[in-house]
PDB file of C-alpha atoms in Angstrom:
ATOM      1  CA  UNK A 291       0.000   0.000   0.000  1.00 84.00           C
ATOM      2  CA  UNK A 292       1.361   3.624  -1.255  1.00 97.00           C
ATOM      3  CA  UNK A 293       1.646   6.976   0.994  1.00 98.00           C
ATOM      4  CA  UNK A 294      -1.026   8.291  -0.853  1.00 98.00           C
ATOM      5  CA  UNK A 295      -3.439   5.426  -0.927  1.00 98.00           C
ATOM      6  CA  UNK A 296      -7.128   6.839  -1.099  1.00 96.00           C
ATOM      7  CA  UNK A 297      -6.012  10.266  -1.318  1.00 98.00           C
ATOM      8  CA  UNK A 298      -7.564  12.957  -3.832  1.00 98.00           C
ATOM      9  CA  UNK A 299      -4.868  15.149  -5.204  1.00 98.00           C
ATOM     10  CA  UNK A 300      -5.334  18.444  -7.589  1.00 98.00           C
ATOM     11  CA  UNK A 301      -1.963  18.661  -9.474  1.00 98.00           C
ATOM     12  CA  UNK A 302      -1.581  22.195 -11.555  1.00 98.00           C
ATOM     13  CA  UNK A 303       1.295  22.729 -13.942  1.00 95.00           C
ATOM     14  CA  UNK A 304       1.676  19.359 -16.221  1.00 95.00           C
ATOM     15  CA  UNK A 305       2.630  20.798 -19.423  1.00 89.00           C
ATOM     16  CA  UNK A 306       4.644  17.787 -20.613  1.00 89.00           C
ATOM     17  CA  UNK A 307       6.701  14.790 -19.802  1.00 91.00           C
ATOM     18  CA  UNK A 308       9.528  17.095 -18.443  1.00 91.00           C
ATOM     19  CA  UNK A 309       7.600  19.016 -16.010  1.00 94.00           C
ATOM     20  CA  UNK A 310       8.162  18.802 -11.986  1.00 96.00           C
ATOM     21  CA  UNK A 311       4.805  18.302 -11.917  1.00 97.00           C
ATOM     22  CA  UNK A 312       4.226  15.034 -14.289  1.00 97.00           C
ATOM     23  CA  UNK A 313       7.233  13.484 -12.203  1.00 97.00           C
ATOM     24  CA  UNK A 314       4.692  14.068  -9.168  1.00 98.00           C
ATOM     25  CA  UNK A 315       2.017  12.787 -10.912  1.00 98.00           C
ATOM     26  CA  UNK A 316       3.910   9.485 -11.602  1.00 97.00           C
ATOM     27  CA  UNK A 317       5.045   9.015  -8.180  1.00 98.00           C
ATOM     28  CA  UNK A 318       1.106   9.919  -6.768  1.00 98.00           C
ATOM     29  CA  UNK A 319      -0.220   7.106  -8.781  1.00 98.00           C
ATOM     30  CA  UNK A 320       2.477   4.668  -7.635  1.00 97.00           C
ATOM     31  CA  UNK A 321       1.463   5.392  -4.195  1.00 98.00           C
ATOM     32  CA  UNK A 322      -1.859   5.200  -4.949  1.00 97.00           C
ATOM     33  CA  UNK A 323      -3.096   8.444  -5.194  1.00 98.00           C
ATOM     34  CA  UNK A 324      -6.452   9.864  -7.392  1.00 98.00           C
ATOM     35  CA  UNK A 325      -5.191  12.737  -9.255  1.00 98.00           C
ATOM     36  CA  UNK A 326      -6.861  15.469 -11.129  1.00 98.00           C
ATOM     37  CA  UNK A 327      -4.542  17.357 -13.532  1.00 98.00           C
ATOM     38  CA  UNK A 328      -5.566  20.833 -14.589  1.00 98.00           C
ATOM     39  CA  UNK A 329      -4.313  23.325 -17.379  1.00 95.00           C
ATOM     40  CA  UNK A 330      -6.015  26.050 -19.764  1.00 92.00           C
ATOM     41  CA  UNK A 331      -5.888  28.013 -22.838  1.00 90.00           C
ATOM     42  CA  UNK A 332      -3.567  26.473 -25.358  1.00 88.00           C
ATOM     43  CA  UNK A 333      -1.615  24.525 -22.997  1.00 90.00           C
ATOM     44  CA  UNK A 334      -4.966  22.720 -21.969  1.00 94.00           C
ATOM     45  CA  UNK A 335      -4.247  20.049 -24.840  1.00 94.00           C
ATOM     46  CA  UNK A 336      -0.754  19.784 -23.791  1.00 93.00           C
ATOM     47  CA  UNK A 337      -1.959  18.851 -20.104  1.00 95.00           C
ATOM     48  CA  UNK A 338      -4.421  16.193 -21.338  1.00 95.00           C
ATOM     49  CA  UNK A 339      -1.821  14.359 -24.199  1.00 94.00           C
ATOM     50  CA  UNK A 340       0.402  14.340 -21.142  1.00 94.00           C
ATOM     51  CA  UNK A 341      -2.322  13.033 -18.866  1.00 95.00           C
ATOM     52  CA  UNK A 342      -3.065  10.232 -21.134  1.00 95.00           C
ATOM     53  CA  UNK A 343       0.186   8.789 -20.845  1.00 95.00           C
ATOM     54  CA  UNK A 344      -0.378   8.861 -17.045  1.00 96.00           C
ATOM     55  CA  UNK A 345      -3.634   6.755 -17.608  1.00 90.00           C
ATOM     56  CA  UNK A 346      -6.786   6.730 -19.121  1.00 83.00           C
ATOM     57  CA  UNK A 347      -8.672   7.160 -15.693  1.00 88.00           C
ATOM     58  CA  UNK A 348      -6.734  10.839 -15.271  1.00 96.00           C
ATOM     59  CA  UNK A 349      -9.331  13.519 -15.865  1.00 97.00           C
ATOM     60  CA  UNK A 350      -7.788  17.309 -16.974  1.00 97.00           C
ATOM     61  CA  UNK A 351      -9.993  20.369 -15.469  1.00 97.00           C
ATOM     62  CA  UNK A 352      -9.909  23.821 -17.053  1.00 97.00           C
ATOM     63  CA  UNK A 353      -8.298  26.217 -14.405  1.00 98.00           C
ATOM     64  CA  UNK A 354      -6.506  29.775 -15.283  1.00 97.00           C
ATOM     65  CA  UNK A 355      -6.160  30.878 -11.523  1.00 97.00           C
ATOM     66  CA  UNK A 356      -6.245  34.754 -12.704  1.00 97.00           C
ATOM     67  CA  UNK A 357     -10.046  34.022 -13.813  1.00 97.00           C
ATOM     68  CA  UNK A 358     -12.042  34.641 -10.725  1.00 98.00           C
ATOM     69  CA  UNK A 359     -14.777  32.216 -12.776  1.00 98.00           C
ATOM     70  CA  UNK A 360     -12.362  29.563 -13.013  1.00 98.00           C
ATOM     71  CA  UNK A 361     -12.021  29.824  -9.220  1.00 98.00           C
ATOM     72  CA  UNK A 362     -15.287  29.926  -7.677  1.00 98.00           C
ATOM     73  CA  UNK A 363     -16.359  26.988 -10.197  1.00 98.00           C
ATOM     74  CA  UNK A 364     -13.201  24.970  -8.912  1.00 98.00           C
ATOM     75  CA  UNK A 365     -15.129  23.014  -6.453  1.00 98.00           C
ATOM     76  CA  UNK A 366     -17.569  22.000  -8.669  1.00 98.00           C
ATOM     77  CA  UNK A 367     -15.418  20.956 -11.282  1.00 97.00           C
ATOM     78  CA  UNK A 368     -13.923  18.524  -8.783  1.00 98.00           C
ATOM     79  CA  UNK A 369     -16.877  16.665  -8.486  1.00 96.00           C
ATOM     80  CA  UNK A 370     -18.026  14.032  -7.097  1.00 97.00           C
ATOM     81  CA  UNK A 371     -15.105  14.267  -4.829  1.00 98.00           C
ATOM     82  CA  UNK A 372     -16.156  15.953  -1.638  1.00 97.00           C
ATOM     83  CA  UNK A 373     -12.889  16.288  -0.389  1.00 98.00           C
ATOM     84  CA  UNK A 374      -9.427  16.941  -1.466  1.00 98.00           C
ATOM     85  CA  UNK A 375      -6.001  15.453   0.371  1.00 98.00           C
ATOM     86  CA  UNK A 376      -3.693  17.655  -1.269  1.00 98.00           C
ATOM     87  CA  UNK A 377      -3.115  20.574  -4.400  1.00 98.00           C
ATOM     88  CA  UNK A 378       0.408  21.108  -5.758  1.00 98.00           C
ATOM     89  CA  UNK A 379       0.571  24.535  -6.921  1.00 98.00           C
ATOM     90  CA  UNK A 380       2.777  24.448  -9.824  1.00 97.00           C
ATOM     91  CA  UNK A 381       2.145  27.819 -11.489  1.00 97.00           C
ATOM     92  CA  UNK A 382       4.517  30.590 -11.713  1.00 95.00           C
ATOM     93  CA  UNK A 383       4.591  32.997 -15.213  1.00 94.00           C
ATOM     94  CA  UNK A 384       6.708  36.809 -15.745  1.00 95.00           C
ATOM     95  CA  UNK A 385       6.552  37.881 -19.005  1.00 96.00           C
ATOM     96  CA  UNK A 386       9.898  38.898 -20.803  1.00 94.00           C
ATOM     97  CA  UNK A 387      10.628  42.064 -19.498  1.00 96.00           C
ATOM     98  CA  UNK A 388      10.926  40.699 -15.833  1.00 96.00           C
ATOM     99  CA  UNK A 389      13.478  37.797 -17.124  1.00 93.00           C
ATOM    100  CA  UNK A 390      17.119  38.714 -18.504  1.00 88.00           C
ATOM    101  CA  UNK A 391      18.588  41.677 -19.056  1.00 89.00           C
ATOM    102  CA  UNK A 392      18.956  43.615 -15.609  1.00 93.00           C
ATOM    103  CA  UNK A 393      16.160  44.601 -12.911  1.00 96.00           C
ATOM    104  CA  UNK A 394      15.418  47.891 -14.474  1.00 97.00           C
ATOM    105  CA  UNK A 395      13.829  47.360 -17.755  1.00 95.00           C
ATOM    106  CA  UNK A 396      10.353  46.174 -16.722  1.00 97.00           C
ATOM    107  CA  UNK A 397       7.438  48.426 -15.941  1.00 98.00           C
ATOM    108  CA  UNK A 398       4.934  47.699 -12.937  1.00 98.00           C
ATOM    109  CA  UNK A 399       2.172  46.488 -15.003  1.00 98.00           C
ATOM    110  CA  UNK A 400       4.577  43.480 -16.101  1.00 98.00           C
ATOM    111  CA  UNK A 401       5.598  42.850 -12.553  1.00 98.00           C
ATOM    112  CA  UNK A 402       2.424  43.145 -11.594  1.00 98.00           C
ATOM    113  CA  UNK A 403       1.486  40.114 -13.589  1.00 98.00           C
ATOM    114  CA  UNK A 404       4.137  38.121 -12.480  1.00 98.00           C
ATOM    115  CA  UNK A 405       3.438  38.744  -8.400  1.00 98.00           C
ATOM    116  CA  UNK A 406      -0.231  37.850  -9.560  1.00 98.00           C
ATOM    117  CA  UNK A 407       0.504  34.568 -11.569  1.00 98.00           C
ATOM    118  CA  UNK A 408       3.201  33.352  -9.586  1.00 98.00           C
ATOM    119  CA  UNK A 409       3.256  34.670  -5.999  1.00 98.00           C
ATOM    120  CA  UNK A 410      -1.174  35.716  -5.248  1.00 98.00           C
ATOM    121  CA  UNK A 411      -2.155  32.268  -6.919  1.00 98.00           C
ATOM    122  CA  UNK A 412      -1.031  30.380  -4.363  1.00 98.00           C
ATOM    123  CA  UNK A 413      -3.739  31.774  -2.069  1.00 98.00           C
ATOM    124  CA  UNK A 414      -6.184  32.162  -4.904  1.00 98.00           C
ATOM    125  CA  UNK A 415      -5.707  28.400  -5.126  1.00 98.00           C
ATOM    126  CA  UNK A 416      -5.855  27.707  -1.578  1.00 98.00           C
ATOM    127  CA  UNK A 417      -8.584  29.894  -0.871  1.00 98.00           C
ATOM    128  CA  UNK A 418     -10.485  28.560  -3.789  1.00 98.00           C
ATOM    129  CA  UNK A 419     -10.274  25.121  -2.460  1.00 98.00           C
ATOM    130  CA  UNK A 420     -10.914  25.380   1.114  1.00 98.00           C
ATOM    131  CA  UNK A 421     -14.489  23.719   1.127  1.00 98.00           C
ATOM    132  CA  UNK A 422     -12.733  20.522   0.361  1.00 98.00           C
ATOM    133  CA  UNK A 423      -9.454  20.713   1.533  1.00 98.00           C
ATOM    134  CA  UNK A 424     -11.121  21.546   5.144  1.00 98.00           C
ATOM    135  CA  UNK A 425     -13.224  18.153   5.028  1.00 98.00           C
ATOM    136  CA  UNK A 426      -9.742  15.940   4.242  1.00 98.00           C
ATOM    137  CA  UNK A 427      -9.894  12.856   6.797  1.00 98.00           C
ATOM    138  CA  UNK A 428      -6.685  13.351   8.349  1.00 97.00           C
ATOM    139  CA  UNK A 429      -5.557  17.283   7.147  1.00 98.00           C
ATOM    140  CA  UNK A 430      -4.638  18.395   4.061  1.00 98.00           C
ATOM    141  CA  UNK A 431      -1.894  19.183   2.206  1.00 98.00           C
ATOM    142  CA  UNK A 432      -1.072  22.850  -0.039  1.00 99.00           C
ATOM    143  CA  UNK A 433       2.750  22.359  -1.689  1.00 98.00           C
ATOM    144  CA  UNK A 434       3.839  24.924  -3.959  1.00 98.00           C
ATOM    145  CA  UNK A 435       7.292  24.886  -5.693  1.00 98.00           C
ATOM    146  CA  UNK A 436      10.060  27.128  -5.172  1.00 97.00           C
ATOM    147  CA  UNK A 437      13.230  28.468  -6.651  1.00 95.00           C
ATOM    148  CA  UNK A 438      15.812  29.519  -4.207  1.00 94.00           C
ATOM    149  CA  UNK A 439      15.085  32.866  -3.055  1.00 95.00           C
ATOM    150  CA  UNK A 440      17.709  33.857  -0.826  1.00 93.00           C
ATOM    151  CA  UNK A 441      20.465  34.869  -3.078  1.00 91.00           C
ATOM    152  CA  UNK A 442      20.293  37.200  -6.863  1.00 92.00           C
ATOM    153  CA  UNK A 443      20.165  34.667  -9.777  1.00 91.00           C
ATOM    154  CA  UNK A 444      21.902  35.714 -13.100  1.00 89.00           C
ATOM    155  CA  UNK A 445      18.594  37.035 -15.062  1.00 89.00           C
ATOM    156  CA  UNK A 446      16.126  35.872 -13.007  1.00 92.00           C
ATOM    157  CA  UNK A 447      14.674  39.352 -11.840  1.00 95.00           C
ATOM    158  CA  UNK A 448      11.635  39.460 -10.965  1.00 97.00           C
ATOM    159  CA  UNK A 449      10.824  36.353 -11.127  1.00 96.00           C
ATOM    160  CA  UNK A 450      13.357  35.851  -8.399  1.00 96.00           C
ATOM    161  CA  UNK A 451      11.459  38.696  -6.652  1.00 98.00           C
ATOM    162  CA  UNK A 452       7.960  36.979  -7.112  1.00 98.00           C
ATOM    163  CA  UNK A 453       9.039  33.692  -5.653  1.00 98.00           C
ATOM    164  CA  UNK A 454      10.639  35.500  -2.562  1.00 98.00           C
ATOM    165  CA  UNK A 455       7.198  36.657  -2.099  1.00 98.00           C
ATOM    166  CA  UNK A 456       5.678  33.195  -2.482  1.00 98.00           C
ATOM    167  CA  UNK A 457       8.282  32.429   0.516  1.00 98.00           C
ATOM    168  CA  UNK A 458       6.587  34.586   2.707  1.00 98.00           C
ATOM    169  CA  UNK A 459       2.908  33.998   1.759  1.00 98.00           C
ATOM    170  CA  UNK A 460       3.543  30.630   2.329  1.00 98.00           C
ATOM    171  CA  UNK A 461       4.304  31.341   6.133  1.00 98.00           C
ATOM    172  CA  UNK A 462       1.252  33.576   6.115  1.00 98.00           C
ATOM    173  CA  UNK A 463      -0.985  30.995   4.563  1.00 99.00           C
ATOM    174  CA  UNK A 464       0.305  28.185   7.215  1.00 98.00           C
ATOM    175  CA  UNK A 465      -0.391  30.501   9.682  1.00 98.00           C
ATOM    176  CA  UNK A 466      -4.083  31.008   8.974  1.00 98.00           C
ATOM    177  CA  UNK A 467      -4.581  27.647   7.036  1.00 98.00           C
ATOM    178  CA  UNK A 468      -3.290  25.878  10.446  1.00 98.00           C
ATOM    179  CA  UNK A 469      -6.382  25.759  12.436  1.00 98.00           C
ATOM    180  CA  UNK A 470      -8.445  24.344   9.406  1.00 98.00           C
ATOM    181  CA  UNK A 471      -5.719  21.195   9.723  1.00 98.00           C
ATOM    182  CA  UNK A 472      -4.328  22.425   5.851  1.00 98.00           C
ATOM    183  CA  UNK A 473      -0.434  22.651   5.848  1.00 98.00           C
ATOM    184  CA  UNK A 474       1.060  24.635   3.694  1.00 99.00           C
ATOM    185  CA  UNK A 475       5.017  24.288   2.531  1.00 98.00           C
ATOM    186  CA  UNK A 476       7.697  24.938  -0.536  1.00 98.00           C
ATOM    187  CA  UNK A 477       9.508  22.910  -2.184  1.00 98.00           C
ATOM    188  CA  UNK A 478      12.790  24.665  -3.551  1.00 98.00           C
ATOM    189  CA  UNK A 479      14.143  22.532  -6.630  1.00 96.00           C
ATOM    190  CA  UNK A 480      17.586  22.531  -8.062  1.00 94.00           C
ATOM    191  CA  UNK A 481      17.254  23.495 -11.863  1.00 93.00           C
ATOM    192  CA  UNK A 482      14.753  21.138 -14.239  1.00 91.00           C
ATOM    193  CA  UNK A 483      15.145  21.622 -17.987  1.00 83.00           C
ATOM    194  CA  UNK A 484      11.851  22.100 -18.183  1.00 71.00           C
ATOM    195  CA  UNK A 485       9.856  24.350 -20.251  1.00 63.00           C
ATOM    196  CA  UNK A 486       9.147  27.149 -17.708  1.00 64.00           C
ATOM    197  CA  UNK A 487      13.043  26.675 -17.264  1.00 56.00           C
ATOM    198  CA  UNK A 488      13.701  27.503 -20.929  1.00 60.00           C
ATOM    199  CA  UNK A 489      12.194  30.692 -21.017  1.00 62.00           C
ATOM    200  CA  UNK A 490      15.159  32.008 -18.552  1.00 64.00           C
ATOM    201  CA  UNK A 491      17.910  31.970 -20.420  1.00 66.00           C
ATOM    202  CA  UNK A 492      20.310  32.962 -18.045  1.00 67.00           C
ATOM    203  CA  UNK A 493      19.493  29.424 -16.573  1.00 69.00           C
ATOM    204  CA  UNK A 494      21.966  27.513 -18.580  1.00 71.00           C
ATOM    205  CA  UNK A 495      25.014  29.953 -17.181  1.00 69.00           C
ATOM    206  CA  UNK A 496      24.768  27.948 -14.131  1.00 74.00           C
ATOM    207  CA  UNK A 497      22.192  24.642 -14.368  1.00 75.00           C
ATOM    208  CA  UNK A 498      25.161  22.907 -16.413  1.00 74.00           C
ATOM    209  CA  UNK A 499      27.626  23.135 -13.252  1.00 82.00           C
ATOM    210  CA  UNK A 500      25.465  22.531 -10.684  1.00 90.00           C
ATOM    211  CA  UNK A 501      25.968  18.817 -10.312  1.00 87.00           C
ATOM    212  CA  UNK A 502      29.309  19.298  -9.842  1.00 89.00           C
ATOM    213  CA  UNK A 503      28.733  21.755  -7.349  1.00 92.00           C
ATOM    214  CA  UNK A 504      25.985  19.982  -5.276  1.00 94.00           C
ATOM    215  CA  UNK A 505      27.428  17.328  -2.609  1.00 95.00           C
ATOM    216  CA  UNK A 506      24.418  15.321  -3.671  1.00 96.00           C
ATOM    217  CA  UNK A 507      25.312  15.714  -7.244  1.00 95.00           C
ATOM    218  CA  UNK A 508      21.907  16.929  -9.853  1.00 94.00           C
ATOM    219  CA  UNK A 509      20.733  16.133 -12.845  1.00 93.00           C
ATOM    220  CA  UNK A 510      18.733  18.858 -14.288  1.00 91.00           C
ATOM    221  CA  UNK A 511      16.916  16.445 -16.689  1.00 91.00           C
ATOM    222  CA  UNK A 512      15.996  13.790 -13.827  1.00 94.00           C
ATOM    223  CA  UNK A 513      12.805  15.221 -11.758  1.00 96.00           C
ATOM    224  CA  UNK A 514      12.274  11.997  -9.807  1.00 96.00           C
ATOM    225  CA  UNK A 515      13.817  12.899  -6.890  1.00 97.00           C
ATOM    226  CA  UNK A 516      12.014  16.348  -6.369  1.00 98.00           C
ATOM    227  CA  UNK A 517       8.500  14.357  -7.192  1.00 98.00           C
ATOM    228  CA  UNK A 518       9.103  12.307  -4.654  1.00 98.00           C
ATOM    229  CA  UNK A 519       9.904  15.029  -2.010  1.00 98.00           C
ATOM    230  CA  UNK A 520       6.407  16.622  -3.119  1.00 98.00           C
ATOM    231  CA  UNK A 521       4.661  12.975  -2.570  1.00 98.00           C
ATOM    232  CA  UNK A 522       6.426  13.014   0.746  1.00 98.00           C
ATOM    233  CA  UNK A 523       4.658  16.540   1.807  1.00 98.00           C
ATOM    234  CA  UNK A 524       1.606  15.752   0.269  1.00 98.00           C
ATOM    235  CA  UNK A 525       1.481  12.538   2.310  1.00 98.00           C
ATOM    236  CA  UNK A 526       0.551  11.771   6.309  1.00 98.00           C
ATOM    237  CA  UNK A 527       4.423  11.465   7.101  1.00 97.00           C
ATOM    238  CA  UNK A 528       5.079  15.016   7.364  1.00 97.00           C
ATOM    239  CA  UNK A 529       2.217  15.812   9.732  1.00 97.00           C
ATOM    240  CA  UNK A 530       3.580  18.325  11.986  1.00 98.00           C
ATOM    241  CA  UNK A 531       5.415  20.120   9.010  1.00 98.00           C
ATOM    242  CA  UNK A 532       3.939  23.615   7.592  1.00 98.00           C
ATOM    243  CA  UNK A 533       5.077  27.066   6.910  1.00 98.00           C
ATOM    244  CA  UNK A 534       8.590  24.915   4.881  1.00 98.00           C
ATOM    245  CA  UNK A 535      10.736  25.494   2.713  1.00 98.00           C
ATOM    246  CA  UNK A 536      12.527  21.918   2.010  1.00 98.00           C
ATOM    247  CA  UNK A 537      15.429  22.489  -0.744  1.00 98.00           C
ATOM    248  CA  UNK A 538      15.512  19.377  -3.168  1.00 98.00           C
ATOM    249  CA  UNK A 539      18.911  20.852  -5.050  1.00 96.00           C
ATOM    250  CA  UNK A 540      21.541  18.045  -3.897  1.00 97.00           C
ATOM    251  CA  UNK A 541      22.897  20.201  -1.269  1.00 96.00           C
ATOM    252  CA  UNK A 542      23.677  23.024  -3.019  1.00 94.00           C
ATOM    253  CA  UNK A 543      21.506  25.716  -1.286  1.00 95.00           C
ATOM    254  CA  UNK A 544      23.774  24.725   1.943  1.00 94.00           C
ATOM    255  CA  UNK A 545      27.322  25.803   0.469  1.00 92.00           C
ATOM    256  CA  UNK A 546      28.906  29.453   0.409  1.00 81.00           C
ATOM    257  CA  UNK A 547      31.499  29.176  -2.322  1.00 71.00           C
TER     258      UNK A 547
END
């Protein structure tokens, strides 16, 4: 019997094969999870091609978490469940001007829709889905991923910005999500050459080398490892654990040169 046997899990952010999230999705099944992928616009039919190759049983909802619609019709679209385990919030976007270059050459509005997408989701999501996650048997489970926030990556901007900003929300969200028995944690990933990865092109002055660098060792093309540390959270091992951010990057968040 798996970790996640029984359990009802929302996964956002499958856009293919390569994505953090489809490596959680294979390791949710194998433990014996019920997953609901969701996507929209034109990556919708990306999400369901990839979903199909998960199984025919995996059902793809439409969800664009800046559509207040999309939201308040969330917990009807996840019907007939009438509860939900665990969401893994998998959703981050900037557009161009907030990525390369230096922090100077985008204008609010663009940064703006970056904090919205990729930092005031996460509570859109978790707000959204309160109803069911408050009726979960034994708590639930919010797990959002991360990018290491501490430090200035080469081109990363405001992107780097937004996701220091999903660092503290998610102590804010544990905080107030606590009493309801929801925990709510981060899960920082070394570099995945996936396609949110590609659009940061700055990303390949240091992804390369970071194996090497990592005690662990990494391989940016192998996501196994970090969808198993999001199984692990979404899980009842971790039951005392909220308001974390657990690094997945082979050690390398821990050295100083």
């Amino acid at each position: 019997m798996g970790i996640l046997e029984g359990k009802k899990i929302l996964i956002t952010g499958v856009l293919n094969t390569s994505s953090i999230a489809y490596a959680a999705s294979e390791v949710a099944i194998a433990e014996g999870a019920e997953i609901v992928l969701s996507g929209f616009g034109r990556g919708l039919s990306i999400t369901q091609r990839a979903a199909r190759k998960l199984g025919e049983s995996v059902k793809v909802i439409e969800l664009d978490v800046t559509d207040e619609s999309h939201l308040n019709s969330l917990v009807d679209q996840l019907q007939p469940w009438k509860h939900l385990d665990g969401v893994l919030h998998s959703i981050g976007y900037a557009p161009p001007s907030c990525i390369g270059g230096d922090i100077f050459q985008a204008n609010f509005l663009d940064v703006a829709t970056a904090i919205e997408v990729s930092t005031f989701s996460l509570k859109s999501l978790t707000q959204a889905l309160l109803p069911l996650l408050k009726e979960a048997p034994t708590g639930a489970s919010v797990v959002g991923l991360d990018f290491d926030a501490q430090v200035a990556w080469p081109g990363y901007n405001w992107m780097g910005v937004a996701k220091a900003g999903l660092e503290s929300l998610t102590r804010y969200l544990a905080r107030d999500c606590g009493p309801m028995n929801i925990r709510v944690n981060l899960i920082s990933a070394g570099p995945i050459r996936t396609i949110a990865a590609k659009s940061v092109e700055s990303f390949s002055s240091f992804q390369d080398d970071w194996g090497q660098k990592a005690p662990l060792g990494w391989n940016p093309t192998d996501a196994t490892g970090v969808g198993r540390s999001i199984v692990a959270l979404l899980s009842d091992y971790m039951p005392q654990t909220t308001g974390e951010i657990i690094h997945v990057d082979g050690g390398f968040h821990a050295l100083g040169a």
